[in-house]
Amino acid sequence: MAARGEFSSRMAFVLAASGSAIGLGNIWGFPIQVAENGGGAFVFTYIILTFLLAYPILMAELLIGRHAKKDTVSSMLAISSERTRPLAALTGVWGMLTASFILSFYAIVAGWMIAFFLAAGADMVGISDVKQWLTDFSLSRNIIFCVLFYLLTITIVSRGIAAGIERWSTRLMPMLLVLILVLIAYIATLPGAAEGWRVYLQPDFARVLDPKLVISALGQAFFSLSLGVGTMMVYGSYVSKSENLPKLGAIVAGLDIGIAILAGLLVIPAMYVALHNGVTIYNEAGQLIDSDGLIFNVLPALFETMGGAGAIVALLFFSLMTIAALTSSISMLEVPVAYAIERRKMPRAKAAMLVGLSILAVSVILIFNFNALFGLVVDLTTRYSEPLIGLLFCLFVGWVWRRDQILGEIKQGFEGAEHSLFWRIWPGYVRFVCPLVVLAVMAQSFLA
Ligand code: PHE
């Protein structure tokens, strides 16, 4: 079998892993959740949960992956004991299925981003019936752009780690940062934006422990760092043994939070500019109208009110979204593709095509049964599966994987690991604190 791929440098891994983490979850999901859950209060709880829970679990995944240097199912088996093998395999497979189902809805939304991007172009050249078709919710549009998005994702994944995933992540991620900064700066100059900044940055501390807010923030923290599906495990398996993983993980988590916060600084003020321009965003009860439509209704309505500049801003905004989605979708597809290559001995190009098209079939089912299935799949995968699988990863690292082996793995690329703060806190933490907190938050969500 051909040698396994590996990221060619530290920078390449950081860009690819943060490319996976930074996606629609940050730029689409996060601002919506902020707007729905009391502005700054949500931001506050989300940041706390990311440090407290998500970073330790990210480290568990990265370490398992780099230790085994295999696909996720084989990696889980590599750290399991004789007795826990079945559970290890099950966890790996469940993660892989979750990654696939996440891709199945993610690609639909990403397809809309491409359609809205083209709509901005159609607007600029004045073909309004095309623009109308691109922005209307129709079966044909949903399917065509979803397929297009799959083709992009499959093409990149079939090229492999260095020539596909790494090359495109390093090209696209810096572009994303520049686009976001340009847009924040522009929106900040518009009337109404200041109110958005205020709502966003002033937490209402009375709400930070609201159960609904906490469970949403937990789901968001997991989803945003791509946890609980094996993505970070499989990316970890492509990292060289000479890298200091706790440090790289911290950089990735920091970048992910940073971009989410920046996306909020873009979208929340934009909402208030829209409000100022006469677009309705809250109903009489003070709730956000049509929360999912925020990006697809409120923002385009805002762009319309901006005259000639509107189309350019829309073009930039939706290209930003498409890029962010693509660097994430490739990481989702890589999980089952790595499995097909390593355990089923398929050539990469064939695996990418076969697995990609199978998941596309699921997307098409979702598109045809949109109202009944879309929200259900989103909830099942992101609210329940991801935290539960994350919990299982913690249990394996905390209770099954041998302590000396874990330390040995961390020490690769991190000489003084055993005397570090990380080693003093993290092992006990994934053993007790993470599982308990995940359980507590989930229990609360069932009771609430
Ligand atoms: N982290 C990605 C985002 O924020 C989504 C994702 C989830 C990617 C799970 C890979 C695996 O959009």
Coordinates of C-alpha atoms and ligand atoms in Angstrom, one line a residue:
M1 CA 0.0 0.0 0.0
A2 CA 1.2 3.5 -0.7
A3 CA 2.7 5.4 2.2
R4 CA 0.2 7.3 4.4
G5 CA 0.0 11.0 3.7
E6 CA 1.3 13.6 6.2
F7 CA 1.0 17.3 6.5
S8 CA 4.2 18.8 5.2
S9 CA 4.7 21.4 8.0
R10 CA 3.4 22.7 11.3
M11 CA 1.8 25.6 9.5
A12 CA 0.0 23.3 7.0
F13 CA -1.5 21.3 9.9
V14 CA -2.6 24.4 11.7
L15 CA -4.3 25.8 8.6
A16 CA -5.9 22.5 7.7
A17 CA -7.2 21.8 11.2
S18 CA -8.4 25.4 11.7
G19 CA -9.9 25.2 8.2
S20 CA -11.9 22.2 9.4
A21 CA -12.9 23.9 12.6
I22 CA -13.7 27.3 11.0
G23 CA -16.8 26.8 8.9
L24 CA -20.5 27.5 8.6
G25 CA -20.6 26.7 12.3
N26 CA -18.6 29.9 13.0
I27 CA -19.9 32.3 10.5
W28 CA -23.5 31.1 10.1
G29 CA -24.3 29.1 13.3
F30 CA -22.5 31.2 15.9
P31 CA -24.0 34.6 15.1
I32 CA -27.5 33.1 14.9
Q33 CA -27.1 31.4 18.3
V34 CA -25.7 34.7 19.7
A35 CA -28.7 36.6 18.4
E36 CA -31.1 34.0 19.7
N37 CA -29.5 33.5 23.1
G38 CA -29.1 36.9 24.5
G39 CA -26.0 38.3 22.8
G40 CA -22.9 38.5 24.9
A41 CA -24.2 36.0 27.5
F42 CA -23.9 33.3 24.8
V43 CA -20.5 34.4 23.8
F44 CA -19.3 34.2 27.4
T45 CA -20.7 30.7 28.0
Y46 CA -19.4 29.5 24.7
I47 CA -15.8 30.7 25.4
I48 CA -15.8 29.1 28.8
L49 CA -17.1 25.7 27.5
T50 CA -14.6 25.7 24.7
F51 CA -11.7 26.1 27.1
L52 CA -13.2 23.8 29.7
L53 CA -14.5 21.0 27.5
A54 CA -13.7 21.3 23.9
Y55 CA -9.9 21.9 24.1
P56 CA -9.3 18.8 26.3
I57 CA -11.4 16.7 24.0
L58 CA -9.6 18.1 20.9
M59 CA -6.4 17.0 22.5
A60 CA -7.8 13.5 23.2
E61 CA -8.7 13.2 19.5
L62 CA -5.4 14.6 18.2
L63 CA -3.3 12.3 20.5
I64 CA -5.2 9.1 19.6
G65 CA -4.9 9.9 15.9
R66 CA -1.2 10.7 16.0
H67 CA -0.5 7.7 18.2
A68 CA -2.1 5.2 15.9
K69 CA -1.5 7.0 12.6
K70 CA -4.5 5.2 11.1
D71 CA -8.1 5.8 10.2
T72 CA -10.4 6.5 13.1
V73 CA -11.8 3.0 13.6
S74 CA -8.3 1.5 13.6
S75 CA -7.0 4.3 15.8
M76 CA -9.7 3.6 18.4
L77 CA -8.9 -0.1 18.3
A78 CA -5.2 0.7 18.7
I79 CA -5.8 2.3 22.1
S80 CA -8.4 -0.1 23.4
S81 CA -7.9 -3.2 25.6
E82 CA -9.1 -6.7 24.7
R83 CA -12.4 -6.2 26.5
T84 CA -13.2 -2.8 25.1
R85 CA -12.5 -3.6 21.5
P86 CA -16.1 -3.8 20.4
L87 CA -17.0 -0.5 22.0
A88 CA -13.9 1.1 20.5
A89 CA -14.9 -0.1 17.0
L90 CA -18.5 1.0 17.6
T91 CA -17.3 4.5 18.7
G92 CA -15.2 4.8 15.6
V93 CA -18.0 3.7 13.3
W94 CA -20.6 5.9 15.0
G95 CA -18.2 8.9 14.6
M96 CA -17.8 8.1 10.9
L97 CA -21.5 7.9 10.4
T98 CA -22.0 11.2 12.3
A99 CA -19.3 12.9 10.1
S100 CA -21.2 11.6 7.0
F101 CA -24.6 12.8 8.2
I102 CA -23.1 16.2 9.1
L103 CA -21.7 16.4 5.6
S104 CA -25.2 15.5 4.2
F105 CA -26.8 18.6 5.6
Y106 CA -23.7 20.8 5.5
A107 CA -23.4 20.4 1.8
I108 CA -27.0 21.6 1.3
V109 CA -26.3 24.9 3.1
A110 CA -22.9 25.3 1.5
G111 CA -24.7 24.9 -1.9
W112 CA -27.0 27.8 -1.0
M113 CA -23.8 29.9 -0.3
I114 CA -22.6 29.2 -3.8
A115 CA -26.0 30.1 -5.2
F116 CA -26.1 33.4 -3.3
F117 CA -22.6 34.1 -4.4
L118 CA -23.6 33.7 -8.0
A119 CA -26.8 35.7 -7.3
A120 CA -24.6 38.7 -6.3
G121 CA -22.8 38.3 -9.6
A122 CA -26.1 38.1 -11.5
D123 CA -27.2 41.2 -9.7
M124 CA -24.1 43.1 -10.8
V125 CA -24.7 42.3 -14.5
G126 CA -28.4 42.9 -14.1
I127 CA -29.9 39.5 -15.0
S128 CA -32.6 39.6 -12.4
D129 CA -34.6 36.4 -13.3
V130 CA -31.4 34.4 -12.9
K131 CA -30.8 36.1 -9.6
Q132 CA -34.4 35.3 -8.5
W133 CA -33.9 31.6 -9.3
L134 CA -30.6 31.5 -7.5
T135 CA -32.1 32.9 -4.3
D136 CA -35.5 31.2 -4.3
F137 CA -35.8 28.0 -2.3
S138 CA -36.4 25.4 -5.1
L139 CA -35.7 21.7 -5.5
S140 CA -33.7 22.3 -8.7
R141 CA -31.6 25.0 -7.2
N142 CA -31.0 23.1 -4.0
I143 CA -29.9 20.0 -5.9
I144 CA -27.7 21.6 -8.5
F145 CA -25.6 23.6 -6.0
C146 CA -25.4 20.7 -3.5
V147 CA -24.0 18.5 -6.3
L148 CA -21.6 21.2 -7.3
F149 CA -20.4 21.5 -3.7
Y150 CA -19.9 17.8 -3.5
L151 CA -17.8 17.8 -6.7
L152 CA -15.5 20.4 -5.2
T153 CA -15.2 18.5 -2.0
I154 CA -14.6 15.2 -3.7
T155 CA -12.0 16.6 -6.1
I156 CA -9.9 18.1 -3.2
V157 CA -10.1 14.9 -1.0
S158 CA -9.2 12.6 -3.9
R159 CA -5.9 14.5 -4.3
G160 CA -4.8 13.4 -0.8
I161 CA -3.3 15.2 2.2
A162 CA -0.5 17.4 0.9
A163 CA -1.7 18.0 -2.7
G164 CA -5.4 18.3 -1.8
I165 CA -6.4 19.1 1.7
E166 CA -3.3 21.0 2.7
R167 CA -2.9 22.9 -0.5
W168 CA -6.4 24.2 -0.5
S169 CA -6.5 25.0 3.2
T170 CA -3.4 27.1 3.0
R171 CA -4.7 28.9 0.0
L172 CA -8.2 29.5 1.3
M173 CA -7.8 30.3 5.0
P174 CA -5.7 33.5 4.6
M175 CA -8.3 34.7 2.1
L176 CA -11.0 34.0 4.6
L177 CA -9.4 36.1 7.2
V178 CA -8.8 39.1 4.9
L179 CA -12.4 39.0 3.7
I180 CA -13.9 38.9 7.1
L181 CA -11.7 41.8 8.3
V182 CA -12.6 43.9 5.3
L183 CA -16.3 43.3 5.8
I184 CA -16.2 44.0 9.5
A185 CA -14.5 47.3 8.9
Y186 CA -17.0 48.3 6.2
I187 CA -20.1 47.3 8.2
A188 CA -18.8 49.2 11.3
T189 CA -18.9 52.5 9.4
L190 CA -22.7 52.1 8.6
P191 CA -25.4 53.7 10.8
G192 CA -26.9 51.3 13.2
A193 CA -23.8 49.2 13.6
A194 CA -22.9 50.6 17.0
E195 CA -26.0 49.2 18.6
G196 CA -25.0 45.8 17.3
W197 CA -21.6 46.1 18.8
R198 CA -23.2 46.9 22.2
V199 CA -25.6 44.0 22.2
Y200 CA -22.8 41.7 21.2
L201 CA -20.2 42.7 23.6
Q202 CA -22.2 43.3 26.8
P203 CA -23.2 40.0 28.4
D204 CA -26.4 39.8 30.3
F205 CA -25.0 37.7 33.2
A206 CA -28.4 36.7 34.4
R207 CA -28.7 34.5 31.3
V208 CA -25.4 32.7 31.2
L209 CA -26.6 29.7 33.1
D210 CA -29.9 29.4 31.3
P211 CA -30.2 25.6 30.4
K212 CA -31.2 26.2 26.8
L213 CA -28.3 28.6 26.4
V214 CA -25.8 26.2 28.0
I215 CA -26.8 23.2 25.9
S216 CA -26.7 25.3 22.7
A217 CA -23.3 26.6 23.7
L218 CA -22.1 23.0 24.3
G219 CA -23.3 21.8 20.9
Q220 CA -21.8 24.9 19.3
A221 CA -18.4 24.3 21.0
F222 CA -18.3 20.7 19.8
F223 CA -19.5 21.4 16.3
S224 CA -17.3 24.4 15.9
L225 CA -14.1 22.5 16.8
S226 CA -15.2 19.6 14.6
L227 CA -15.2 17.3 17.6
G228 CA -16.9 14.0 18.3
V229 CA -16.8 12.6 14.7
G230 CA -13.2 11.7 14.3
T231 CA -12.2 14.6 12.0
M232 CA -9.6 15.8 14.4
M233 CA -8.4 12.3 15.1
V234 CA -7.8 11.6 11.4
Y235 CA -6.1 15.0 10.9
G236 CA -4.0 14.2 14.0
S237 CA -3.0 11.0 12.3
Y238 CA -1.4 13.0 9.6
V239 CA 0.8 15.1 12.0
S240 CA 4.5 14.4 12.3
K241 CA 5.8 12.9 15.5
S242 CA 8.1 15.8 15.9
E243 CA 5.3 18.3 16.6
N244 CA 4.2 19.6 20.0
L245 CA 0.6 18.6 19.9
P246 CA -0.8 20.4 23.0
K247 CA 0.6 23.6 21.6
L248 CA -0.8 23.1 18.1
G249 CA -4.2 22.1 19.5
A250 CA -4.3 25.3 21.6
I251 CA -3.5 27.4 18.4
V252 CA -6.3 25.7 16.5
A253 CA -8.8 26.2 19.3
G254 CA -7.7 29.8 19.7
L255 CA -8.1 30.5 15.9
D256 CA -11.5 28.9 15.9
I257 CA -12.8 31.0 18.8
G258 CA -11.2 34.1 17.3
I259 CA -12.9 33.6 13.9
A260 CA -16.3 32.9 15.6
I261 CA -16.0 36.2 17.6
L262 CA -15.0 38.0 14.4
A263 CA -17.9 36.6 12.6
G264 CA -20.2 37.8 15.3
L265 CA -18.6 41.3 14.9
L266 CA -19.6 41.1 11.3
V267 CA -23.1 39.6 11.4
I268 CA -24.6 41.1 14.6
P269 CA -23.8 44.7 13.7
A270 CA -25.0 43.9 10.1
M271 CA -28.3 42.9 11.6
Y272 CA -28.6 46.2 13.3
V273 CA -27.7 48.1 10.2
A274 CA -30.5 46.1 8.5
L275 CA -32.8 47.1 11.3
H276 CA -31.8 50.7 10.9
N277 CA -32.5 50.5 7.1
G278 CA -36.0 49.3 7.8
V279 CA -35.6 45.5 7.5
T280 CA -37.5 43.7 10.2
I281 CA -35.4 41.4 12.3
Y282 CA -37.2 40.9 15.6
N283 CA -40.9 40.1 16.0
E284 CA -43.2 41.9 18.5
A285 CA -42.2 39.5 21.3
G286 CA -38.6 40.5 20.7
Q287 CA -37.6 37.2 19.2
L288 CA -35.4 36.9 16.2
I289 CA -37.6 36.2 13.2
D290 CA -36.8 33.3 11.1
S291 CA -33.6 32.6 12.8
D292 CA -32.2 30.2 10.2
G293 CA -33.1 32.7 7.5
L294 CA -30.9 35.3 9.1
I295 CA -28.1 34.8 6.6
F296 CA -30.3 34.2 3.6
N297 CA -33.0 36.8 4.2
V298 CA -31.8 39.5 6.5
L299 CA -28.4 39.9 5.2
P300 CA -29.4 39.9 1.5
A301 CA -32.1 42.4 2.4
L302 CA -29.4 44.5 4.0
F303 CA -27.2 44.2 0.9
E304 CA -30.2 45.4 -1.2
T305 CA -30.5 48.6 0.9
M306 CA -26.8 49.4 0.3
G307 CA -27.1 50.4 -3.3
G308 CA -24.2 49.8 -5.7
A309 CA -21.8 48.6 -2.9
G310 CA -24.4 46.0 -1.8
A311 CA -23.6 43.6 -4.6
I312 CA -19.9 43.7 -4.0
V313 CA -20.4 43.2 -0.3
A314 CA -22.7 40.3 -1.0
L315 CA -20.2 38.8 -3.4
L316 CA -17.4 39.0 -0.8
F317 CA -19.6 37.7 2.0
F318 CA -20.9 34.6 0.2
S319 CA -17.4 33.8 -1.2
L320 CA -16.2 33.9 2.4
M321 CA -19.0 31.5 3.4
T322 CA -18.2 29.1 0.5
I323 CA -14.5 29.0 1.3
A324 CA -15.2 28.4 5.0
A325 CA -17.6 25.6 4.2
L326 CA -15.2 23.9 1.7
T327 CA -12.3 23.7 4.1
S328 CA -14.6 22.0 6.6
S329 CA -16.4 19.7 4.3
I330 CA -13.2 18.1 3.1
S331 CA -12.4 17.2 6.6
M332 CA -15.7 15.5 7.1
L333 CA -15.3 13.5 4.0
E334 CA -11.8 12.5 4.9
V335 CA -13.1 10.5 7.9
P336 CA -15.0 7.8 5.9
V337 CA -12.5 8.1 3.0
A338 CA -9.6 7.3 5.3
Y339 CA -11.5 4.3 6.5
A340 CA -12.3 3.0 3.0
I341 CA -8.6 3.4 2.0
E342 CA -7.0 1.8 5.1
R343 CA -9.5 -0.8 6.1
R344 CA -11.1 -1.6 2.8
K345 CA -8.0 -1.1 0.7
M346 CA -9.6 1.1 -1.8
P347 CA -7.5 3.6 -3.9
R348 CA -8.0 7.1 -2.7
A349 CA -9.6 8.6 -5.8
K350 CA -12.1 5.7 -5.9
A351 CA -12.8 6.0 -2.2
A352 CA -13.5 9.7 -2.4
M353 CA -15.8 9.3 -5.3
L354 CA -17.7 6.4 -3.9
V355 CA -18.1 7.7 -0.4
G356 CA -18.8 11.2 -1.6
L357 CA -21.6 10.1 -3.9
S358 CA -23.2 7.9 -1.3
I359 CA -23.4 10.8 1.1
L360 CA -24.7 13.0 -1.8
A361 CA -27.6 10.5 -2.0
V362 CA -28.4 11.2 1.6
S363 CA -28.4 14.9 0.9
V364 CA -30.8 14.4 -2.0
I365 CA -33.2 12.6 0.3
L366 CA -32.9 15.5 2.8
I367 CA -33.6 18.0 0.0
F368 CA -36.8 16.1 -1.0
N369 CA -38.0 15.9 2.6
F370 CA -36.6 19.1 3.8
N371 CA -39.1 20.1 6.4
A372 CA -39.4 16.7 7.9
L373 CA -35.7 15.7 7.9
F374 CA -33.3 18.6 7.8
G375 CA -33.7 19.9 11.3
L376 CA -33.9 16.4 12.7
V377 CA -30.6 15.4 11.2
V378 CA -29.0 18.6 12.4
D379 CA -30.2 18.0 15.9
L380 CA -29.4 14.3 16.2
T381 CA -25.9 14.8 14.9
T382 CA -24.8 18.0 16.5
R383 CA -26.7 18.1 19.8
Y384 CA -26.6 14.4 20.8
S385 CA -24.2 12.3 18.7
E386 CA -21.2 14.7 18.8
P387 CA -21.2 15.3 22.6
L388 CA -21.8 11.6 23.3
I389 CA -19.0 10.4 21.1
G390 CA -16.8 13.1 22.6
L391 CA -17.7 11.6 25.9
L392 CA -16.7 8.1 24.7
F393 CA -13.3 9.5 23.4
C394 CA -12.7 10.9 26.9
L395 CA -13.6 7.7 28.6
F396 CA -11.2 5.8 26.3
V397 CA -8.3 8.2 26.9
G398 CA -9.1 8.6 30.7
W399 CA -9.8 4.9 31.6
V400 CA -8.6 2.5 28.9
W401 CA -5.6 3.9 27.1
R402 CA -2.4 3.2 29.2
R403 CA -1.1 6.2 31.0
D404 CA 2.6 5.6 30.1
Q405 CA 1.6 5.3 26.4
I406 CA -0.3 8.6 26.5
L407 CA 2.7 10.3 28.1
G408 CA 5.0 8.7 25.6
E409 CA 2.8 10.1 22.8
I410 CA 2.7 13.6 24.2
K411 CA 6.5 13.6 24.7
Q412 CA 7.1 13.2 21.0
G413 CA 7.7 16.7 20.0
F414 CA 7.3 18.0 23.6
E415 CA 10.4 17.1 25.6
G416 CA 9.5 18.2 29.1
A417 CA 5.9 17.0 28.8
E418 CA 5.8 15.2 32.2
H419 CA 6.6 18.3 34.1
S420 CA 4.2 20.5 32.1
L421 CA 1.0 22.1 33.3
F422 CA -0.7 20.2 30.6
W423 CA 0.3 16.8 31.9
R424 CA -0.6 17.8 35.5
I425 CA -4.1 18.9 34.6
W426 CA -5.3 17.2 31.4
P427 CA -5.3 13.4 32.2
G428 CA -7.5 13.7 35.4
Y429 CA -9.5 16.2 33.5
V430 CA -10.5 14.0 30.6
R431 CA -11.0 11.2 33.1
F432 CA -13.5 12.8 35.4
V433 CA -14.4 16.4 34.6
C434 CA -15.1 16.2 30.9
P435 CA -17.4 13.1 31.1
L436 CA -19.3 14.5 34.0
V437 CA -19.8 17.9 32.5
V438 CA -21.0 16.5 29.2
L439 CA -23.4 14.2 31.1
A440 CA -24.7 17.0 33.3
V441 CA -25.3 19.3 30.4
M442 CA -27.1 16.6 28.4
A443 CA -29.2 15.5 31.4
Q444 CA -30.2 19.1 31.9
S445 CA -31.3 19.4 28.3
F446 CA -33.6 16.4 28.7
L447 CA -35.1 17.7 31.8
A448 CA -35.4 21.3 30.7
Ligands
PHE1 N1 -16.3 22.8 12.5 C1 -17.1 23.0 11.4 C2 -17.8 24.3 11.4 O1 -17.7 25.0 12.3 C3 -18.1 21.9 11.2 C4 -17.5 20.5 11.3 C5 -18.1 19.6 12.1 C6 -16.4 20.1 10.5 C7 -17.6 18.3 12.3 C8 -16.0 18.8 10.6 C9 -16.6 17.9 11.5 O2 -18.5 24.6 10.4

